[in-house]
Amino acid sequence: MLNVLMLGIGQCGNRILDAVNRESFGGSSKLSKYYSRQKFPSRVETLAINTAVNDLKELKFTTAKNRLHVPNLHGVGANRSIGKQGFWDNREMIMEEIERRGDFDIAFVMTSASGGTGSSFAPLVVHELKERYKNITVVAVMVLPFREEGSIYLQNAAFSMRDIKEVDSDGIILVDNQYLKRLSGDIKTAYDKINDMVAERILFLIESLDSEMLSVTDLGDFKTVMRGGLGMGTLGFYESDKKTTSLTSAIEGSLKPGGLLYPADVYEDAARAMIIIQGSRDSLDVDEITKSVEKLSTKIGQVFKGIVIKKGRPKVLSVFTLGQVPDLEMLYAQAAQAIQDEKSRKTRAKKQLDDAFAYIEDLEEIY
Amino acid sequence: MRLIYLAVLVLLVLSMQLTLMAAAASDEEDIENEITSRQFSLKVGEGVKIGDYRVELISVVSVMDGLIEVKVWKRVSEFEDWRVMEDHRDANFDEGAERGGLTLTVIDIFDEEAVRMRAEYRTNFGYPQKYVTERALAPKNLPKLEVSTTVDKTEISVGDEVKATVTVKNVGNDTARDVTIQDSPPLPQFRYLAGYPPKIKNQLQPGESDLAVYSMVAATEGEVKMPATVARYADSKSTIYSATSPSIKIDINPKRRPNLVLNVDPPAPIKHGGQGTINVTVKNDGDASAYRVVVKAEVESQGDGLELLKGSLDESFFEIPQGELETYSATFKGSRSGIYDVNLKASYQGDGEMMQKETAFEVAVLEREYKYLYYLPIVPVLIMSVWLFRRYREYKY
Ligand SMILES: Nc1nc2c(ncn2[C@@H]2O[C@H](COP(=O)(O)OP(=O)(O)OP(=O)(O)O)[C@@H](O)[C@H]2O)c(=O)[nH]1
Ligand SMILES: [Mg+2]
């Protein structure tokens, strides 16, 4: 059985973590925590970390003892420097809280890339985890901002992505709010939908890694996939509905852009891939699976295949890392532009202020 | 009696008519054969002259019984007749009026001293003339007895003994001789035990009294009128007198016997495993003591269903006097549900007879009650609320 640590940092991370916890109750009902029990496929410890108490209070499905408030800070106001300082000040307390939860094989550190708290804590937490746990696989789940959210968010995303790349994580799973915006009109429901999607996929992944698979894929394979390419990738998912019960269309569905959390052309951009198929015994045909994956494997070489026998309609999760991330590059470009703009605006403003001050140069205050 | 009166009346009317007819007839015929009728009052010691006949009232024997004693004699002749006459009954003296004698009838007895009479006789005897007899004139040294009969109780029951006391006292101023007591013949309602018939001294000096006691036992129920006791006696001239006692009424009630009434105060249905007490009251509602009272209970299907804890339903009492009651109780434990029929039988003696009384009642033992069943729904609710609260606490931040 895998020992899994899930950290949700910052508001975004917290809320995805809450979605994970809710998903584990098996129902979508708001009251499920009162009558149901959390059913994690593995031993899963969840911990929501935030500098803003209000964000923690907002959570519904995460137990109180799994919400860690980092004191003396009421949010960092998207300021990553303050965030980092906050982490250093409270590092032992935070890490102790994590270590108290035992040993882990794999950790998911979930955060938005653009906020203050999450984006500044996450790289440092990843680093600490790697330091403190010998054989841990640490995967960061980074949520990219809506592009129109403003220059600070863009900057934060750009710098935090760099930070997370610098620490030796075992991989980054990208979730792009901008890309997933199409799922809903208003932001609140969009957030909820995105969070649910992420939660569902990660839980599916854990479950699959922890099951007896027909075709061998394990944590090692997952790590191999995540370390491929740029060390960052995303997750695709497809669940057959009544109309499309064909295994082939399900597998293909999990690779189509519409099934991904981050916009990519899997066939063109993917570096390594793993496809996990879950379904009832009679619905799974190894030959058909091999055939369906063939198109991808001819492009990128070996595709790890996992097959899990489980009652229900076929579900497919694709995990892959990318060799190129054009959208992220664009984000960087935007961020750089934004920084440039900010800089010139600042110097302009400074200059205007200096000009204004020039009026009172040599003057004394008279009363 | 009424018939007799009626007959007498008819006779009277007839005779009056006859007289009238005779009178009418005698107008032409012999006036000497005509019969006339006159009424007159007499006191004891008085007499009436009717022609040569003398009618003297000797005594009123009994006002109640309508008896008087008269002496009728005829001057210068042998004829003398002492007779007790009955009220309203014609009596012929010297062959009666038709044959030249007298026919007397007592019409009314006023008291012990005076009567009213009617005489029929030949018209030529003239009017009756009163006179006072020698005896009345003579100084009265006569005995006079008073008789009384008393009983010790006038309301009794069959089987009860009654004592009757006959007292005779000479209240006159001469010795009463040849005193005899005549009680009415033995009454069928009584069995006579001792002293009957009552006997009194033969002679009683003035002022002397004697009594006779006898006892009897009531044999049949009903109202009994004990007739007057008559004492007869004679004075020194052998004149015979009599005295009577007032009569007495005695009520004889049905025989006395005990009557036991069993009253059971059964317990309210006994809870399973609970206790119930049965109170029994034995009351003697009769009018005699009940002896050797034995109460026995039979409980149907006694076994382990009704367990006796304290007391007993069986009891015995040596005597329960009339009007009194005895109570006792028994406590049971109901160890099996069901309805238990209990039969109580009391047997007892009263006046040599064995008697029995029974009563039946039920004791119910209820089904086992699962009291805590009521709490059962509370448990899950409690568990649920505790669970919910804990969950709430767990998630409350
Ligand atoms: N997918 C998703 N994105 C979110 C959610 N909440 C916030 N975000 C995104 O996260 C970014 C803001 O970061 P937050 O997580 O709110 O910031 P933080 O880590 O709490 O840091 P501070 O609030 O500055 O202390 C924005 O780009 C939001 O679009 C959420 O629930 N789901
Ligand atoms: Mg925040």
mmCIF file with all atom_site columns, N, CA and C and ligand atoms in Angstrom, chain A residues 10-11 50 52 55 75 117, ligand 2:
data_model
loop_
_atom_site.group_PDB
_atom_site.id
_atom_site.type_symbol
_atom_site.label_atom_id
_atom_site.label_alt_id
_atom_site.label_comp_id
_atom_site.label_asym_id
_atom_site.label_entity_id
_atom_site.label_seq_id
_atom_site.pdbx_PDB_ins_code
_atom_site.Cartn_x
_atom_site.Cartn_y
_atom_site.Cartn_z
_atom_site.occupancy
_atom_site.B_iso_or_equiv
_atom_site.pdbx_formal_charge
_atom_site.auth_seq_id
_atom_site.auth_comp_id
_atom_site.auth_asym_id
_atom_site.auth_atom_id
_atom_site.pdbx_PDB_model_num
ATOM   1  N  N  . GLY A 1 10  ? -1.992 27.430 -0.009 1.00 0.00 ? 10  GLY A N  1
ATOM   2  C  CA . GLY A 1 10  ? -2.669 28.615 -0.538 1.00 0.00 ? 10  GLY A CA 1
ATOM   3  C  C  . GLY A 1 10  ? -4.119 28.292 -0.816 1.00 0.00 ? 10  GLY A C  1
ATOM   4  N  N  . GLN A 1 11  ? -4.870 29.329 -1.119 1.00 0.00 ? 11  GLN A N  1
ATOM   5  C  CA . GLN A 1 11  ? -6.300 29.128 -1.305 1.00 0.00 ? 11  GLN A CA 1
ATOM   6  C  C  . GLN A 1 11  ? -6.600 28.093 -2.379 1.00 0.00 ? 11  GLN A C  1
ATOM   7  N  N  . ASN A 1 50  ? -2.077 27.266 4.899  1.00 0.00 ? 50  ASN A N  1
ATOM   8  C  CA . ASN A 1 50  ? -2.348 28.602 4.378  1.00 0.00 ? 50  ASN A CA 1
ATOM   9  C  C  . ASN A 1 50  ? -1.932 29.649 5.400  1.00 0.00 ? 50  ASN A C  1
ATOM   10 N  N  . ALA A 1 52  ? -3.728 32.476 5.299  1.00 0.00 ? 52  ALA A N  1
ATOM   11 C  CA . ALA A 1 52  ? -5.002 33.170 5.519  1.00 0.00 ? 52  ALA A CA 1
ATOM   12 C  C  . ALA A 1 52  ? -5.984 32.224 6.197  1.00 0.00 ? 52  ALA A C  1
ATOM   13 N  N  . ASP A 1 55  ? -9.334 31.520 4.379  1.00 0.00 ? 55  ASP A N  1
ATOM   14 C  CA . ASP A 1 55  ? -9.307 30.510 3.332  1.00 0.00 ? 55  ASP A CA 1
ATOM   15 C  C  . ASP A 1 55  ? -9.462 29.115 3.937  1.00 0.00 ? 55  ASP A C  1
ATOM   16 N  N  . GLY A 1 75  ? -2.431 36.081 4.992  1.00 0.00 ? 75  GLY A N  1
ATOM   17 C  CA . GLY A 1 75  ? -2.252 36.123 3.555  1.00 0.00 ? 75  GLY A CA 1
ATOM   18 C  C  . GLY A 1 75  ? -0.997 36.958 3.276  1.00 0.00 ? 75  GLY A C  1
ATOM   19 N  N  . THR A 1 117 ? 1.039  32.908 -1.203 1.00 0.00 ? 117 THR A N  1
ATOM   20 C  CA . THR A 1 117 ? 1.407  31.865 -0.261 1.00 0.00 ? 117 THR A CA 1
ATOM   21 C  C  . THR A 1 117 ? 1.811  30.576 -0.949 1.00 0.00 ? 117 THR A C  1
HETATM 22 MG MG . MG  C 2 .   ? -4.996 33.509 -0.503 1.00 0.00 ? 2   MG  C MG 1
#
